[in-house]
PDB file of C-alpha atoms and ligand atoms in Angstrom:
ATOM      1  CA  MET F   8     -32.011   6.456  30.240  1.00 87.00           C
ATOM      2  CA  SER F   9     -33.475   5.253  33.535  1.00 95.00           C
ATOM      3  CA  ASP F  10     -31.534   2.647  35.519  1.00 97.00           C
ATOM      4  CA  THR F  11     -34.605   0.395  35.766  1.00 98.00           C
ATOM      5  CA  VAL F  12     -32.966  -1.493  32.874  1.00 98.00           C
ATOM      6  CA  LEU F  13     -29.197  -1.917  32.679  1.00 98.00           C
ATOM      7  CA  LEU F  14     -27.510  -2.285  29.292  1.00 98.00           C
ATOM      8  CA  GLU F  15     -24.216  -4.082  28.861  1.00 98.00           C
ATOM      9  CA  ARG F  16     -22.550  -4.823  25.537  1.00 98.00           C
ATOM     10  CA  ARG F  17     -20.409  -7.937  25.379  1.00 97.00           C
ATOM     11  CA  ASP F  18     -18.882  -8.019  21.933  1.00 96.00           C
ATOM     12  CA  ARG F  19     -21.835  -8.615  19.541  1.00 97.00           C
ATOM     13  CA  VAL F  20     -24.371  -9.432  22.261  1.00 98.00           C
ATOM     14  CA  ALA F  21     -26.369  -6.867  24.236  1.00 98.00           C
ATOM     15  CA  LEU F  22     -27.494  -7.847  27.734  1.00 98.00           C
ATOM     16  CA  LEU F  23     -30.495  -6.017  29.170  1.00 98.00           C
ATOM     17  CA  THR F  24     -31.021  -6.598  32.893  1.00 98.00           C
ATOM     18  CA  LEU F  25     -34.323  -5.612  34.501  1.00 98.00           C
ATOM     19  CA  ASN F  26     -33.389  -3.695  37.620  1.00 98.00           C
ATOM     20  CA  ARG F  27     -36.159  -2.973  40.118  1.00 98.00           C
ATOM     21  CA  PRO F  28     -35.112  -5.462  42.818  1.00 98.00           C
ATOM     22  CA  GLU F  29     -37.269  -3.762  45.464  1.00 97.00           C
ATOM     23  CA  ALA F  30     -40.383  -4.669  43.427  1.00 98.00           C
ATOM     24  CA  LEU F  31     -39.223  -8.028  41.999  1.00 98.00           C
ATOM     25  CA  ASN F  32     -38.743  -6.218  38.676  1.00 98.00           C
ATOM     26  CA  ALA F  33     -42.430  -5.318  38.417  1.00 98.00           C
ATOM     27  CA  LEU F  34     -42.920  -3.728  35.019  1.00 98.00           C
ATOM     28  CA  ASN F  35     -43.907  -0.124  35.588  1.00 97.00           C
ATOM     29  CA  THR F  36     -44.172   2.464  32.817  1.00 96.00           C
ATOM     30  CA  GLU F  37     -40.642   3.727  33.431  1.00 96.00           C
ATOM     31  CA  LEU F  38     -39.134   0.250  33.098  1.00 97.00           C
ATOM     32  CA  LEU F  39     -41.174  -0.742  30.038  1.00 96.00           C
ATOM     33  CA  THR F  40     -40.467   2.571  28.302  1.00 96.00           C
ATOM     34  CA  THR F  41     -36.750   2.228  29.011  1.00 97.00           C
ATOM     35  CA  LEU F  42     -36.696  -1.396  27.858  1.00 97.00           C
ATOM     36  CA  SER F  43     -38.511  -0.527  24.635  1.00 96.00           C
ATOM     37  CA  ALA F  44     -36.164   2.382  23.956  1.00 96.00           C
ATOM     38  CA  HIS F  45     -33.100   0.173  24.465  1.00 97.00           C
ATOM     39  CA  VAL F  46     -34.492  -2.540  22.192  1.00 98.00           C
ATOM     40  CA  ALA F  47     -35.429  -0.002  19.489  1.00 97.00           C
ATOM     41  CA  GLU F  48     -31.901   1.404  19.585  1.00 97.00           C
ATOM     42  CA  LEU F  49     -30.214  -2.012  19.608  1.00 98.00           C
ATOM     43  CA  ALA F  50     -32.387  -3.116  16.678  1.00 97.00           C
ATOM     44  CA  GLU F  51     -30.681  -0.427  14.590  1.00 96.00           C
ATOM     45  CA  ASP F  52     -27.197  -1.289  15.817  1.00 97.00           C
ATOM     46  CA  GLN F  53     -25.273  -3.236  13.166  1.00 94.00           C
ATOM     47  CA  GLU F  54     -22.722  -4.333  15.768  1.00 96.00           C
ATOM     48  CA  ILE F  55     -25.318  -6.222  17.801  1.00 98.00           C
ATOM     49  CA  GLY F  56     -26.335  -9.668  16.547  1.00 97.00           C
ATOM     50  CA  CYS F  57     -28.394 -10.882  19.504  1.00 98.00           C
ATOM     51  CA  ILE F  58     -30.069  -9.408  22.591  1.00 98.00           C
ATOM     52  CA  VAL F  59     -30.566 -11.138  25.946  1.00 98.00           C
ATOM     53  CA  ILE F  60     -33.149  -9.963  28.478  1.00 98.00           C
ATOM     54  CA  THR F  61     -32.761 -11.159  32.058  1.00 98.00           C
ATOM     55  CA  GLY F  62     -33.816 -10.285  35.602  1.00 98.00           C
ATOM     56  CA  SER F  63     -32.477 -11.322  38.999  1.00 98.00           C
ATOM     57  CA  GLN F  64     -32.110 -14.750  40.604  1.00 97.00           C
ATOM     58  CA  LYS F  65     -35.385 -14.193  42.497  1.00 98.00           C
ATOM     59  CA  ALA F  66     -37.447 -12.699  39.698  1.00 98.00           C
ATOM     60  CA  PHE F  67     -37.289 -12.236  35.960  1.00 98.00           C
ATOM     61  CA  ALA F  68     -40.331  -9.992  36.550  1.00 98.00           C
ATOM     62  CA  ALA F  69     -43.295 -10.464  38.924  1.00 98.00           C
ATOM     63  CA  GLY F  70     -45.714  -8.854  36.488  1.00 98.00           C
ATOM     64  CA  ALA F  71     -46.973  -5.435  35.563  1.00 98.00           C
ATOM     65  CA  ASP F  72     -46.747  -3.014  38.464  1.00 98.00           C
ATOM     66  CA  ILE F  73     -49.956  -3.556  40.430  1.00 98.00           C
ATOM     67  CA  LYS F  74     -49.366  -0.478  42.577  1.00 98.00           C
ATOM     68  CA  GLU F  75     -49.109   1.712  39.490  1.00 97.00           C
ATOM     69  CA  MET F  76     -52.226   0.187  37.879  1.00 97.00           C
ATOM     70  CA  ARG F  77     -54.527  -0.060  40.890  1.00 97.00           C
ATOM     71  CA  ASP F  78     -56.166   3.392  40.677  1.00 97.00           C
ATOM     72  CA  LYS F  79     -56.344   3.711  36.906  1.00 97.00           C
ATOM     73  CA  GLY F  80     -59.688   4.024  35.158  1.00 97.00           C
ATOM     74  CA  TYR F  81     -60.977   2.578  31.917  1.00 97.00           C
ATOM     75  CA  ILE F  82     -60.592   5.764  29.854  1.00 96.00           C
ATOM     76  CA  GLU F  83     -57.016   6.297  31.028  1.00 95.00           C
ATOM     77  CA  MET F  84     -56.070   2.694  30.187  1.00 95.00           C
ATOM     78  CA  LEU F  85     -57.787   2.949  26.806  1.00 94.00           C
ATOM     79  CA  MET F  86     -56.497   6.374  25.774  1.00 93.00           C
ATOM     80  CA  SER F  87     -52.908   5.657  26.797  1.00 92.00           C
ATOM     81  CA  ASP F  88     -53.114   2.148  25.255  1.00 91.00           C
ATOM     82  CA  PHE F  89     -51.418   1.127  28.478  1.00 92.00           C
ATOM     83  CA  PHE F  90     -49.861  -2.146  27.311  1.00 91.00           C
ATOM     84  CA  GLY F  91     -50.053  -1.558  23.568  1.00 89.00           C
ATOM     85  CA  ARG F  92     -47.105   0.823  23.526  1.00 85.00           C
ATOM     86  CA  TYR F  93     -44.280  -1.629  23.677  1.00 87.00           C
ATOM     87  CA  GLY F  94     -44.216  -2.967  20.143  1.00 88.00           C
ATOM     88  CA  ALA F  95     -40.443  -2.441  19.806  1.00 92.00           C
ATOM     89  CA  ILE F  96     -39.738  -5.808  21.393  1.00 94.00           C
ATOM     90  CA  SER F  97     -41.798  -7.916  19.014  1.00 91.00           C
ATOM     91  CA  ALA F  98     -40.890  -5.664  16.058  1.00 93.00           C
ATOM     92  CA  CYS F  99     -37.147  -6.145  16.563  1.00 96.00           C
ATOM     93  CA  ARG F 100     -35.521  -8.155  13.766  1.00 96.00           C
ATOM     94  CA  THR F 101     -32.499  -9.028  15.886  1.00 97.00           C
ATOM     95  CA  PRO F 102     -33.172 -12.200  17.918  1.00 98.00           C
ATOM     96  CA  ILE F 103     -34.045 -11.610  21.569  1.00 98.00           C
ATOM     97  CA  LEU F 104     -33.558 -14.373  24.143  1.00 98.00           C
ATOM     98  CA  ALA F 105     -35.106 -14.398  27.618  1.00 98.00           C
ATOM     99  CA  ALA F 106     -32.983 -15.807  30.466  1.00 98.00           C
ATOM    100  CA  VAL F 107     -35.505 -16.483  33.226  1.00 98.00           C
ATOM    101  CA  SER F 108     -34.718 -17.241  36.865  1.00 98.00           C
ATOM    102  CA  GLY F 109     -37.313 -17.091  39.616  1.00 98.00           C
ATOM    103  CA  TYR F 110     -40.713 -15.544  39.024  1.00 98.00           C
ATOM    104  CA  ALA F 111     -41.962 -14.768  35.510  1.00 98.00           C
ATOM    105  CA  LEU F 112     -45.547 -13.870  36.319  1.00 98.00           C
ATOM    106  CA  GLY F 113     -48.223 -11.920  34.482  1.00 98.00           C
ATOM    107  CA  GLY F 114     -46.467  -9.256  32.398  1.00 98.00           C
ATOM    108  CA  GLY F 115     -43.161 -10.972  33.274  1.00 98.00           C
ATOM    109  CA  CYS F 116     -44.259 -14.195  31.606  1.00 98.00           C
ATOM    110  CA  GLU F 117     -45.678 -12.142  28.735  1.00 98.00           C
ATOM    111  CA  LEU F 118     -42.430 -10.225  28.295  1.00 98.00           C
ATOM    112  CA  ALA F 119     -40.522 -13.522  28.194  1.00 98.00           C
ATOM    113  CA  MET F 120     -42.962 -14.780  25.550  1.00 98.00           C
ATOM    114  CA  MET F 121     -42.386 -11.661  23.418  1.00 97.00           C
ATOM    115  CA  CYS F 122     -38.796 -12.865  23.113  1.00 98.00           C
ATOM    116  CA  ASP F 123     -37.782 -15.414  20.477  1.00 98.00           C
ATOM    117  CA  ALA F 124     -36.870 -18.175  22.913  1.00 98.00           C
ATOM    118  CA  ILE F 125     -37.078 -18.622  26.657  1.00 98.00           C
ATOM    119  CA  TYR F 126     -34.243 -20.286  28.572  1.00 98.00           C
ATOM    120  CA  ALA F 127     -35.098 -21.031  32.187  1.00 98.00           C
ATOM    121  CA  SER F 128     -33.170 -21.832  35.317  1.00 98.00           C
ATOM    122  CA  ASP F 129     -34.350 -24.752  37.412  1.00 97.00           C
ATOM    123  CA  THR F 130     -35.785 -22.163  39.849  1.00 97.00           C
ATOM    124  CA  ALA F 131     -38.044 -20.482  37.279  1.00 98.00           C
ATOM    125  CA  LYS F 132     -41.771 -20.196  37.902  1.00 98.00           C
ATOM    126  CA  PHE F 133     -44.154 -19.090  35.197  1.00 98.00           C
ATOM    127  CA  GLY F 134     -47.737 -17.954  35.595  1.00 98.00           C
ATOM    128  CA  GLN F 135     -50.525 -15.670  34.476  1.00 98.00           C
ATOM    129  CA  PRO F 136     -52.086 -14.829  37.855  1.00 98.00           C
ATOM    130  CA  GLU F 137     -54.097 -11.797  36.663  1.00 98.00           C
ATOM    131  CA  ILE F 138     -57.407 -13.575  37.356  1.00 98.00           C
ATOM    132  CA  ARG F 139     -56.578 -13.284  41.055  1.00 98.00           C
ATOM    133  CA  LEU F 140     -56.532  -9.503  40.636  1.00 98.00           C
ATOM    134  CA  GLY F 141     -59.885  -9.321  38.869  1.00 98.00           C
ATOM    135  CA  VAL F 142     -58.388  -8.853  35.397  1.00 98.00           C
ATOM    136  CA  ILE F 143     -56.876 -10.971  32.608  1.00 98.00           C
ATOM    137  CA  PRO F 144     -53.451 -11.019  30.910  1.00 98.00           C
ATOM    138  CA  GLY F 145     -52.921  -7.701  29.122  1.00 96.00           C
ATOM    139  CA  MET F 146     -49.516  -7.981  27.453  1.00 97.00           C
ATOM    140  CA  GLY F 147     -50.272 -10.893  25.159  1.00 96.00           C
ATOM    141  CA  GLY F 148     -50.644 -13.812  27.588  1.00 97.00           C
ATOM    142  CA  SER F 149     -54.016 -15.043  26.362  1.00 98.00           C
ATOM    143  CA  GLN F 150     -52.643 -15.224  22.811  1.00 97.00           C
ATOM    144  CA  ARG F 151     -48.962 -16.146  23.128  1.00 97.00           C
ATOM    145  CA  LEU F 152     -49.362 -18.637  25.988  1.00 98.00           C
ATOM    146  CA  THR F 153     -52.138 -20.402  24.088  1.00 98.00           C
ATOM    147  CA  ARG F 154     -49.999 -20.632  20.954  1.00 97.00           C
ATOM    148  CA  ALA F 155     -47.043 -21.872  22.997  1.00 97.00           C
ATOM    149  CA  VAL F 156     -48.685 -24.490  25.208  1.00 98.00           C
ATOM    150  CA  GLY F 157     -52.100 -25.161  23.635  1.00 97.00           C
ATOM    151  CA  LYS F 158     -55.622 -24.452  24.812  1.00 98.00           C
ATOM    152  CA  ALA F 159     -55.968 -26.872  27.729  1.00 98.00           C
ATOM    153  CA  LYS F 160     -52.796 -25.791  29.506  1.00 98.00           C
ATOM    154  CA  ALA F 161     -53.353 -22.086  28.748  1.00 98.00           C
ATOM    155  CA  MET F 162     -56.912 -22.247  30.113  1.00 98.00           C
ATOM    156  CA  ASP F 163     -55.652 -24.097  33.180  1.00 98.00           C
ATOM    157  CA  MET F 164     -52.968 -21.442  33.822  1.00 98.00           C
ATOM    158  CA  ILE F 165     -55.059 -18.375  33.035  1.00 98.00           C
ATOM    159  CA  LEU F 166     -58.294 -19.485  34.743  1.00 98.00           C
ATOM    160  CA  THR F 167     -56.663 -20.760  37.942  1.00 98.00           C
ATOM    161  CA  GLY F 168     -53.741 -18.316  38.146  1.00 98.00           C
ATOM    162  CA  ARG F 169     -51.432 -21.141  39.266  1.00 98.00           C
ATOM    163  CA  MET F 170     -47.699 -21.204  38.605  1.00 98.00           C
ATOM    164  CA  MET F 171     -45.797 -23.847  36.640  1.00 98.00           C
ATOM    165  CA  ASP F 172     -42.212 -24.788  37.375  1.00 98.00           C
ATOM    166  CA  ALA F 173     -39.385 -24.940  34.845  1.00 98.00           C
ATOM    167  CA  GLU F 174     -39.772 -28.660  34.162  1.00 98.00           C
ATOM    168  CA  GLU F 175     -43.450 -28.348  33.358  1.00 98.00           C
ATOM    169  CA  ALA F 176     -42.716 -25.267  31.255  1.00 98.00           C
ATOM    170  CA  GLU F 177     -40.133 -27.198  29.234  1.00 98.00           C
ATOM    171  CA  ARG F 178     -42.426 -30.205  28.916  1.00 98.00           C
ATOM    172  CA  CYS F 179     -45.207 -28.058  27.473  1.00 97.00           C
ATOM    173  CA  GLU F 180     -42.802 -26.174  25.181  1.00 97.00           C
ATOM    174  CA  LEU F 181     -42.988 -22.745  26.770  1.00 98.00           C
ATOM    175  CA  VAL F 182     -39.277 -23.048  27.480  1.00 98.00           C
ATOM    176  CA  ALA F 183     -36.524 -24.058  25.066  1.00 98.00           C
ATOM    177  CA  ARG F 184     -33.998 -25.379  27.596  1.00 98.00           C
ATOM    178  CA  ILE F 185     -33.356 -25.480  31.349  1.00 98.00           C
ATOM    179  CA  PHE F 186     -29.991 -24.737  33.006  1.00 98.00           C
ATOM    180  CA  PRO F 187     -28.896 -24.685  36.654  1.00 98.00           C
ATOM    181  CA  ALA F 188     -29.556 -21.243  38.163  1.00 97.00           C
ATOM    182  CA  ASP F 189     -25.873 -20.389  38.657  1.00 97.00           C
ATOM    183  CA  THR F 190     -24.944 -21.078  35.028  1.00 98.00           C
ATOM    184  CA  LEU F 191     -28.110 -19.875  33.258  1.00 98.00           C
ATOM    185  CA  LEU F 192     -26.849 -16.472  32.189  1.00 98.00           C
ATOM    186  CA  ASP F 193     -23.467 -17.776  30.993  1.00 98.00           C
ATOM    187  CA  GLU F 194     -25.193 -20.477  28.977  1.00 98.00           C
ATOM    188  CA  VAL F 195     -27.669 -18.039  27.412  1.00 98.00           C
ATOM    189  CA  MET F 196     -24.868 -15.592  26.605  1.00 98.00           C
ATOM    190  CA  LYS F 197     -23.054 -18.448  24.806  1.00 98.00           C
ATOM    191  CA  ILE F 198     -26.196 -19.219  22.802  1.00 98.00           C
ATOM    192  CA  ALA F 199     -26.525 -15.510  21.976  1.00 98.00           C
ATOM    193  CA  GLU F 200     -22.857 -15.345  20.860  1.00 98.00           C
ATOM    194  CA  THR F 201     -23.434 -18.326  18.584  1.00 98.00           C
ATOM    195  CA  ILE F 202     -26.433 -16.630  16.957  1.00 98.00           C
ATOM    196  CA  ALA F 203     -24.566 -13.317  16.700  1.00 98.00           C
ATOM    197  CA  GLY F 204     -21.757 -15.133  14.858  1.00 97.00           C
ATOM    198  CA  TYR F 205     -23.974 -16.189  11.956  1.00 98.00           C
ATOM    199  CA  SER F 206     -24.757 -14.222   8.822  1.00 97.00           C
ATOM    200  CA  ARG F 207     -27.322 -11.575   9.699  1.00 96.00           C
ATOM    201  CA  PRO F 208     -29.472 -11.946   6.539  1.00 96.00           C
ATOM    202  CA  SER F 209     -29.962 -15.644   7.313  1.00 97.00           C
ATOM    203  CA  VAL F 210     -30.653 -14.935  10.989  1.00 98.00           C
ATOM    204  CA  PHE F 211     -33.273 -12.333  10.070  1.00 97.00           C
ATOM    205  CA  ALA F 212     -34.797 -14.706   7.522  1.00 97.00           C
ATOM    206  CA  ALA F 213     -34.925 -17.602   9.997  1.00 98.00           C
ATOM    207  CA  LYS F 214     -36.625 -15.503  12.665  1.00 97.00           C
ATOM    208  CA  GLU F 215     -39.082 -14.049  10.173  1.00 97.00           C
ATOM    209  CA  ALA F 216     -39.975 -17.441   8.717  1.00 97.00           C
ATOM    210  CA  VAL F 217     -40.607 -19.073  12.102  1.00 97.00           C
ATOM    211  CA  ASN F 218     -42.706 -16.110  13.266  1.00 96.00           C
ATOM    212  CA  ARG F 219     -44.665 -16.228  10.030  1.00 96.00           C
ATOM    213  CA  SER F 220     -45.832 -19.744  10.858  1.00 96.00           C
ATOM    214  CA  PHE F 221     -47.969 -18.287  13.659  1.00 94.00           C
ATOM    215  CA  GLU F 222     -49.807 -15.977  11.278  1.00 95.00           C
ATOM    216  CA  VAL F 223     -50.621 -18.016   8.167  1.00 97.00           C
ATOM    217  CA  SER F 224     -51.773 -21.410   6.894  1.00 97.00           C
ATOM    218  CA  LEU F 225     -49.219 -24.186   6.251  1.00 98.00           C
ATOM    219  CA  SER F 226     -49.293 -23.773   2.463  1.00 98.00           C
ATOM    220  CA  GLU F 227     -48.856 -20.002   2.733  1.00 97.00           C
ATOM    221  CA  GLY F 228     -46.108 -20.504   5.285  1.00 98.00           C
ATOM    222  CA  LEU F 229     -44.227 -22.926   3.039  1.00 98.00           C
ATOM    223  CA  HIS F 230     -44.587 -20.499   0.159  1.00 97.00           C
ATOM    224  CA  TYR F 231     -43.260 -17.722   2.390  1.00 97.00           C
ATOM    225  CA  GLU F 232     -40.295 -19.869   3.435  1.00 98.00           C
ATOM    226  CA  HIS F 233     -39.286 -20.339  -0.194  1.00 97.00           C
ATOM    227  CA  ARG F 234     -39.632 -16.614  -0.819  1.00 96.00           C
ATOM    228  CA  VAL F 235     -37.152 -15.852   1.968  1.00 97.00           C
ATOM    229  CA  PHE F 236     -34.902 -18.865   1.276  1.00 98.00           C
ATOM    230  CA  TYR F 237     -34.096 -18.199  -2.390  1.00 97.00           C
ATOM    231  CA  PRO F 238     -32.812 -14.612  -1.935  1.00 97.00           C
ATOM    232  CA  LEU F 239     -30.185 -15.884   0.496  1.00 98.00           C
ATOM    233  CA  PHE F 240     -28.459 -17.323  -2.601  1.00 98.00           C
ATOM    234  CA  ALA F 241     -27.777 -13.740  -3.621  1.00 97.00           C
ATOM    235  CA  THR F 242     -25.633 -13.203  -0.538  1.00 96.00           C
ATOM    236  CA  GLU F 243     -21.871 -13.593  -0.248  1.00 97.00           C
ATOM    237  CA  ASP F 244     -22.432 -15.314   3.067  1.00 98.00           C
ATOM    238  CA  GLN F 245     -24.314 -18.209   1.471  1.00 98.00           C
ATOM    239  CA  LYS F 246     -21.280 -18.767  -0.782  1.00 97.00           C
ATOM    240  CA  GLU F 247     -18.937 -18.418   2.182  1.00 98.00           C
ATOM    241  CA  GLY F 248     -20.968 -20.746   4.418  1.00 98.00           C
ATOM    242  CA  MET F 249     -21.201 -23.521   1.850  1.00 98.00           C
ATOM    243  CA  THR F 250     -17.605 -23.084   0.612  1.00 98.00           C
ATOM    244  CA  ALA F 251     -16.320 -23.214   4.192  1.00 98.00           C
ATOM    245  CA  PHE F 252     -18.200 -26.492   4.697  1.00 98.00           C
ATOM    246  CA  VAL F 253     -16.681 -27.994   1.540  1.00 98.00           C
ATOM    247  CA  GLU F 254     -13.193 -26.738   2.479  1.00 98.00           C
ATOM    248  CA  LYS F 255     -13.625 -28.057   6.046  1.00 98.00           C
ATOM    249  CA  ARG F 256     -13.006 -24.682   7.725  1.00 97.00           C
ATOM    250  CA  LYS F 257     -14.951 -22.229   9.864  1.00 96.00           C
ATOM    251  CA  PRO F 258     -16.967 -19.724   7.794  1.00 97.00           C
ATOM    252  CA  ASP F 259     -15.992 -16.088   7.964  1.00 96.00           C
ATOM    253  CA  PHE F 260     -19.322 -14.372   7.412  1.00 97.00           C
ATOM    254  CA  ARG F 261     -19.125 -10.863   6.039  1.00 93.00           C
ATOM    255  CA  HIS F 262     -22.553  -9.614   7.121  1.00 91.00           C
ATOM    256  CA  ARG F 263     -22.580 -10.578  10.765  1.00 89.00           C
TER     257      ARG F 263
HETATM  258  N1  LIG N 305     -46.416  -5.096  41.194  1.00 67.72           N
HETATM  259  C1  LIG N 305     -45.985  -4.274  42.165  1.00 67.72           C
HETATM  260  N2  LIG N 305     -45.224  -4.665  43.189  1.00 67.72           N
HETATM  261  C2  LIG N 305     -44.892  -5.954  43.249  1.00 67.72           C
HETATM  262  C3  LIG N 305     -45.310  -6.887  42.286  1.00 67.72           C
HETATM  263  C4  LIG N 305     -46.097  -6.408  41.210  1.00 67.72           C
HETATM  264  N3  LIG N 305     -46.513  -7.206  40.212  1.00 67.72           N
HETATM  265  N4  LIG N 305     -44.840  -8.099  42.626  1.00 67.72           N
HETATM  266  C5  LIG N 305     -44.151  -7.927  43.764  1.00 67.72           C
HETATM  267  N5  LIG N 305     -44.169  -6.643  44.143  1.00 67.72           N
HETATM  268  C6  LIG N 305     -43.556  -6.030  45.318  1.00 67.72           C
HETATM  269  C7  LIG N 305     -44.325  -6.381  46.584  1.00 67.72           C
HETATM  270  O1  LIG N 305     -45.431  -5.535  46.757  1.00 67.72           O
HETATM  271  C8  LIG N 305     -43.242  -6.181  47.618  1.00 67.72           C
HETATM  272  O2  LIG N 305     -43.104  -4.803  47.855  1.00 67.72           O
HETATM  273  P1  LIG N 305     -43.081  -4.244  49.409  1.00 67.72           P
HETATM  274  O3  LIG N 305     -41.821  -4.802  49.973  1.00 67.72           O
HETATM  275  O4  LIG N 305     -43.062  -2.771  49.229  1.00 67.72           O
HETATM  276  O5  LIG N 305     -44.304  -4.803  50.072  1.00 67.72           O
HETATM  277  C9  LIG N 305     -41.977  -6.636  46.918  1.00 67.72           C
HETATM  278  O6  LIG N 305     -42.261  -6.580  45.518  1.00 67.72           O
HETATM  279  C10 LIG N 305     -41.597  -8.067  47.268  1.00 67.72           C
HETATM  280  O7  LIG N 305     -42.728  -8.895  46.995  1.00 67.72           O
HETATM  281  P2  LIG N 305     -43.332  -9.922  48.074  1.00 67.72           P
HETATM  282  O8  LIG N 305     -43.089  -9.428  49.467  1.00 67.72           O
HETATM  283  O9  LIG N 305     -44.743 -10.186  47.685  1.00 67.72           O
HETATM  284  O10 LIG N 305     -42.396 -11.182  47.793  1.00 67.72           O
HETATM  285  P3  LIG N 305     -42.763 -12.714  48.041  1.00 67.72           P
HETATM  286  O11 LIG N 305     -41.472 -13.452  47.860  1.00 67.72           O
HETATM  287  O12 LIG N 305     -43.484 -12.898  49.338  1.00 67.72           O
HETATM  288  O13 LIG N 305     -43.797 -13.107  46.880  1.00 67.72           O
HETATM  289  C11 LIG N 305     -44.608 -13.151  44.598  1.00 67.72           C
HETATM  290  C12 LIG N 305     -43.367 -13.118  45.542  1.00 67.72           C
HETATM  291  C13 LIG N 305     -45.308 -14.502  44.744  1.00 67.72           C
HETATM  292  C14 LIG N 305     -44.071 -13.007  43.174  1.00 67.72           C
HETATM  293  C15 LIG N 305     -45.566 -12.003  44.964  1.00 67.72           C
HETATM  294  O14 LIG N 305     -44.830 -10.803  45.042  1.00 67.72           O
HETATM  295  C16 LIG N 305     -46.669 -11.794  43.962  1.00 67.72           C
HETATM  296  O15 LIG N 305     -47.626 -12.565  43.953  1.00 67.72           O
HETATM  297  N6  LIG N 305     -46.566 -10.745  43.116  1.00 67.72           N
HETATM  298  C17 LIG N 305     -47.614 -10.369  42.180  1.00 67.72           C
HETATM  299  C18 LIG N 305     -47.690 -11.325  41.004  1.00 67.72           C
HETATM  300  C19 LIG N 305     -48.810 -10.903  40.071  1.00 67.72           C
HETATM  301  O16 LIG N 305     -49.958 -10.894  40.422  1.00 67.72           O
HETATM  302  N7  LIG N 305     -48.430 -10.546  38.828  1.00 67.72           N
HETATM  303  C20 LIG N 305     -49.391 -10.114  37.816  1.00 67.72           C
HETATM  304  C21 LIG N 305     -49.466  -8.609  37.811  1.00 67.72           C
HETATM  305  S1  LIG N 305     -50.750  -7.996  36.777  1.00 67.72           S
HETATM  306  C22 LIG N 305     -50.149  -8.094  35.198  1.00 67.72           C
HETATM  307  O17 LIG N 305     -49.020  -8.490  34.978  1.00 67.72           O
HETATM  308  C23 LIG N 305     -51.082  -7.617  34.126  1.00 67.72           C
HETATM  309  C24 LIG N 305     -50.624  -7.966  32.730  1.00 67.72           C
HETATM  310  O18 LIG N 305     -50.981  -8.971  32.163  1.00 67.72           O
HETATM  311  C25 LIG N 305     -49.754  -7.067  31.989  1.00 67.72           C
END
């Protein structure tokens, strides 16, 4: 696979590092195809319990590759479904965390939002600057940013093209937590190891249930939660988790 994305396995966590430093990790077709292929493969890997996507200190990703897009026409964009081809990331049942330092702009912000949680360094800058280029967000920004931060803030970001810093991003709930830039990746890898140490059926169920809340009404969502909660009582890991609590020891989950 292309070296525009580097894959490293650390025990049960897979680290994917975007690697186009000369273009601030701009997301060209080669990079997005490689990233999707890695995620699709890792999603099938029983040894991997959590995936982390990161970039460099300067840029998580400065957006879709403007140089690649500039001369494209409508029919080419439509027929190739230019940004609709990367469903592997949101389809992945294994949790994916984004560790964001520096710029996460346009497609970079959208890629981070495809992940299950965004952890930012204090240097992170988020934005959807597509309006400055005569277009709009095309990898989910108009939908995911609005769900994350609400209409007023999403309109403000998308209509002005301004950037927000990490503190503002945490305040408006785009970001789960902020860490100093030099410890961000270590901290996110620790979070990923924690998740990867839990019972996989409960991790899948938790991710599915939270994601479901974005699709359905509250009553349907609550009903759905019960439907995925009860079957966990058919797993050995539910017995192990609760028994370990009662016996005051660490659980030894079988289906990690
Ligand atoms: N596409 C292609 N190349 C990019 C790029 C992008 N999105 N972002 C940066 N680069 C390239 C620059 O062209 C430059 O290359 P050269 O050295 O060959 O000129 C290199 O990366 C370094 O960038 P800068 O010199 O611009 O670095 P800077 O520190 O002065 O500025 C920046 C950093 C503010 C992030 C600036 O690069 C920038 O504004 N980038 C574009 C951000 C943007 O508009 N993103 C949205 C893209 S459209 C999109 O994403 C559509 C969608 O919804 C899917």
